[in-house]
Amino acid sequence: MNMKIEPRVLCIGNFDGVHRGHQAILEQAKSISPHVIILTFDPHPKIIFNPETAPFLINSTNQKHDLLRTYGAREITSWPFSLDLAAVPASVFVEEVIIKQIKPDHILVGADFRFGKNRDGDPTLLDDMSNKGRFETHIIEAIIDDRAMRYSSSRVREALSRGDINRTTTILGHPFYIEEIVIDGDKRGREMGFPTANQARSPYMILPSYGVYASYAHINGKRHKACTNVGIRPTFKVKDPLVETHIFDFDGDLYGQNLRVELVQKLRGEEKYDHLNDLIKQITIDCQNARELLTS
């Protein structure tokens, strides 16, 4: 019996956030063939070229891969990025890596995609090489929203910098969440009557603007209403930012576990209180506001 061989469709890019623009590329790839392959780079090139850069990544590698699979990727190749790789001419990378190792029948890239030495690789180069008959190139124009603005990772970061979770979610097409290991804290929240699951953000991972957010904590497949503080807790003069989540109606040990915290809406900015009782009163109000918002 003859087995039908599905064409191999390759999408290339960083795919940070896996936002609606990325999803549109995956949809077009799936319209050609269900065998969709992703070629991305790890670490993100920005980290190699500018290691002192401020945190900017929307997703960890694992989160990005999970999202890419959710939206249709069958295979994911995460190519190690280095200065040596950046010095390889684009045509050589296409020949030695893409053609010889991945062996795609089709390649999809965004119109602004660039790669290789001096960023000399672009859709035109791929189109020229595809004329040799070894693959077909598809150039995807920017996907725009109802405001005539293109979906992009930079727009996600800009929305997060304002704490605008609604806009962030709209651009992403899925909730924004922080997923990190729960670490041991100073127990101040517990002493005030609001125990928290504390998470330190991994290097280069972006945080939204500091403040208090209505949120959901995902534990063992169940979604719990919660209230999350992101920041440095100015009342206690903490140096490094933390993500602290008070989970409503939950009493369990989460230390050492990987916790997903989905941010829903910012309630207020971070503030400094001179008296502990004032802070406790405000946390009580924050939790009440979060409950009401999440219930509505």
XYZ file of C-alpha atoms in Angstrom, residues 3-291:
289
model
C 1.663 5.807 1.983
C 0.866 9.423 1.267
C 3.901 11.588 2.056
C 2.916 14.923 3.554
C 4.911 17.943 2.341
C 7.192 19.413 4.982
C 6.398 23.085 5.675
C 9.055 25.087 7.508
C 8.391 28.354 9.405
C 11.453 30.328 10.558
C 11.591 32.986 13.257
C 12.041 33.786 16.948
C 8.302 33.493 17.705
C 8.564 35.232 21.095
C 5.050 35.471 22.503
C 3.538 33.291 19.737
C 1.153 36.219 19.132
C -1.612 36.510 16.540
C 0.865 37.350 13.786
C 2.791 34.142 14.478
C -0.475 32.226 14.664
C -1.445 33.509 11.213
C 1.819 32.143 9.798
C 1.092 28.762 11.381
C -2.436 28.798 9.944
C -1.093 29.457 6.455
C 1.480 26.705 6.921
C -1.234 24.239 7.957
C -3.244 25.171 4.870
C -0.354 23.786 2.793
C 0.283 20.661 4.859
C -0.280 19.412 8.426
C 3.445 18.635 8.696
C 4.495 22.031 10.081
C 8.071 22.459 11.282
C 9.362 25.406 13.299
C 12.983 26.576 13.150
C 13.733 28.980 15.971
C 16.855 30.026 17.856
C 17.976 29.610 21.458
C 19.048 31.762 23.133
C 17.302 34.694 21.492
C 19.836 36.526 19.256
C 19.307 39.739 21.231
C 20.876 38.084 24.300
C 24.005 37.145 22.334
C 24.427 40.546 20.697
C 23.520 42.535 23.811
C 23.924 40.432 26.982
C 23.342 43.505 29.179
C 19.879 44.038 27.713
C 16.962 44.512 30.094
C 14.551 41.594 30.538
C 12.441 41.339 27.379
C 11.433 37.723 26.696
C 7.692 37.090 26.780
C 8.009 33.291 26.901
C 10.576 30.849 28.176
C 11.767 28.260 25.645
C 9.437 25.607 27.086
C 6.453 27.964 27.120
C 7.124 28.984 23.529
C 7.357 25.375 22.380
C 4.108 24.478 24.176
C 2.300 27.375 22.493
C 3.729 26.559 19.066
C 2.473 22.983 19.404
C -0.919 24.255 20.548
C -1.191 26.273 17.330
C -0.179 23.437 15.051
C 3.581 22.837 15.003
C 4.426 19.163 14.592
C 8.217 19.501 14.883
C 10.295 22.207 16.576
C 14.004 22.680 15.921
C 15.607 25.077 18.399
C 18.945 25.928 16.791
C 21.761 27.044 19.164
C 22.501 30.691 18.457
C 26.004 32.104 18.866
C 28.286 34.774 17.418
C 29.833 32.051 15.250
C 26.428 31.212 13.817
C 25.712 34.897 13.244
C 28.872 35.076 11.106
C 27.678 32.325 8.744
C 26.434 33.704 5.393
C 22.698 33.224 4.982
C 23.078 31.208 1.773
C 25.415 28.769 3.543
C 22.959 28.354 6.443
C 20.139 27.643 4.015
C 22.230 25.102 2.114
C 23.864 23.298 5.041
C 21.132 23.444 7.686
C 17.765 24.059 6.087
C 18.124 22.066 2.880
C 20.432 19.258 4.003
C 19.144 18.714 7.549
C 15.525 19.905 7.759
C 14.668 19.168 4.120
C 11.503 21.278 3.734
C 9.269 21.303 0.683
C 7.970 24.769 1.576
C 9.411 27.650 3.620
C 7.257 30.384 5.167
C 8.757 33.599 6.546
C 7.495 37.059 7.379
C 8.249 39.846 4.929
C 10.603 41.508 7.450
C 12.525 38.336 8.328
C 16.336 38.661 8.290
C 19.089 36.184 9.130
C 22.737 35.308 8.522
C 25.942 37.350 8.354
C 25.212 41.098 8.227
C 21.534 40.079 8.094
C 21.974 39.465 4.387
C 19.392 36.694 4.408
C 15.903 37.843 3.550
C 12.811 36.542 1.755
C 14.316 37.564 -1.593
C 17.347 35.332 -1.019
C 15.080 32.423 -0.079
C 12.976 33.064 -3.165
C 16.088 33.074 -5.368
C 17.299 29.799 -3.860
C 13.866 28.226 -4.216
C 14.122 28.771 -7.971
C 16.508 25.816 -7.996
C 13.461 23.661 -7.368
C 14.363 22.250 -3.954
C 11.665 24.112 -1.992
C 8.960 26.713 -2.492
C 9.097 30.047 -0.679
C 6.023 31.739 0.782
C 6.389 35.328 2.024
C 3.791 36.316 4.599
C 2.911 39.975 4.824
C 2.431 41.584 8.234
C -0.859 40.760 9.936
C -2.629 43.903 11.160
C -5.385 44.473 13.705
C -8.506 46.628 13.594
C -6.334 49.667 14.357
C -4.197 49.007 11.248
C -1.248 48.080 13.480
C 0.806 44.952 12.930
C 0.878 42.263 15.556
C 4.375 42.118 17.022
C 6.338 41.046 20.075
C 7.407 44.656 20.636
C 3.755 45.708 20.935
C 3.217 43.008 23.550
C 6.184 44.332 25.525
C 4.939 47.897 25.246
C 1.493 46.899 26.553
C 3.077 44.999 29.445
C 5.202 48.031 30.320
C 1.930 49.923 30.874
C 0.323 47.052 32.770
C -2.348 46.886 30.073
C -3.233 43.205 30.301
C -6.350 43.553 28.140
C -4.288 44.912 25.234
C -1.575 42.327 25.887
C -4.110 39.500 25.669
C -5.656 40.956 22.519
C -2.300 41.053 20.729
C -1.236 37.637 21.968
C -4.538 35.916 21.270
C -4.122 33.993 24.529
C -3.610 34.909 28.214
C -0.318 36.325 29.443
C 1.079 34.233 32.260
C 4.123 34.015 34.476
C 5.373 30.491 35.041
C 8.201 30.020 37.534
C 9.236 27.849 40.482
C 7.747 28.815 43.857
C 10.558 29.865 46.171
C 10.844 30.328 49.916
C 10.001 33.890 50.956
C 10.328 36.028 54.070
C 6.827 35.024 55.295
C 5.710 38.663 55.609
C 2.521 37.924 53.708
C 1.647 35.035 56.027
C 2.316 37.202 59.087
C -0.122 39.795 57.730
C -2.773 37.141 57.069
C -2.180 36.886 53.319
C 0.185 33.985 52.581
C 1.710 34.199 49.107
C 3.388 31.943 46.585
C 6.588 33.788 45.700
C 8.303 33.532 42.312
C 11.515 35.151 41.091
C 11.445 35.855 37.351
C 14.161 34.101 35.347
C 16.867 36.279 33.728
C 15.756 38.099 30.568
C 12.065 37.306 31.209
C 9.895 40.414 31.076
C 7.683 41.581 33.917
C 4.635 43.810 33.530
C 4.675 47.216 35.200
C 4.884 46.967 38.975
C 1.608 46.811 40.813
C -1.296 44.641 41.940
C -3.202 42.401 39.528
C -6.294 40.249 39.616
C -5.048 36.836 38.541
C -5.590 33.115 38.306
C -3.218 30.525 39.743
C -3.197 27.219 37.870
C -2.618 24.274 40.233
C -2.974 20.611 39.234
C -5.235 21.442 36.331
C -7.506 23.701 38.385
C -7.771 27.486 38.094
C -7.911 29.394 41.390
C -8.875 33.057 41.782
C -5.966 35.073 43.144
C -4.395 38.483 43.678
C -0.806 39.058 42.543
C 1.721 41.738 43.407
C 4.541 42.329 40.949
C 7.446 44.490 42.086
C 9.921 45.372 44.782
C 7.555 45.975 47.727
C 8.665 49.558 48.500
C 7.282 49.355 52.041
C 9.961 46.752 52.831
C 12.678 48.122 50.508
C 13.256 44.863 48.625
C 15.922 45.122 45.907
C 14.973 42.381 43.441
C 11.453 42.198 41.989
C 9.203 39.329 42.985
C 5.894 37.938 41.824
C 3.794 37.265 44.942
C 0.396 35.611 44.586
C -2.206 35.244 47.302
C -4.425 32.352 46.187
C -8.000 32.565 47.439
C -9.492 29.590 49.291
C -6.325 27.503 48.931
C -4.140 25.973 51.605
C -1.306 23.855 50.287
C 2.463 23.586 50.008
C 3.675 24.848 46.624
C 7.383 25.277 47.433
C 9.588 23.926 44.663
C 6.654 23.502 42.293
C 6.249 25.150 38.918
C 3.317 27.568 39.210
C 1.503 29.284 36.370
C 0.032 32.677 37.263
C -2.263 34.183 34.638
C -2.645 37.957 34.938
C -6.126 39.292 34.190
C -6.215 43.007 35.001
C -4.110 45.577 36.829
C -5.827 46.971 39.923
C -3.322 49.636 40.980
C 0.337 50.581 40.966
C 2.835 49.701 43.683
C 2.816 52.048 46.679
C 4.881 52.621 49.818
C 3.115 52.630 53.195
C 4.572 54.133 56.352
C 2.477 51.945 58.655
C 1.951 48.189 58.390
C -1.736 48.473 59.275
C -2.268 50.753 56.278
C -0.686 48.143 54.025
C -2.868 45.377 55.496
C -5.996 47.474 54.903
C -4.971 48.062 51.289
C -4.233 44.366 50.672
C -7.691 43.545 52.046
C -9.231 45.996 49.565
C -7.076 44.603 46.719
C -8.210 41.039 47.397
C -11.845 42.112 47.563
C -11.524 43.988 44.273
C -9.795 41.020 42.643
C -12.514 38.620 43.794
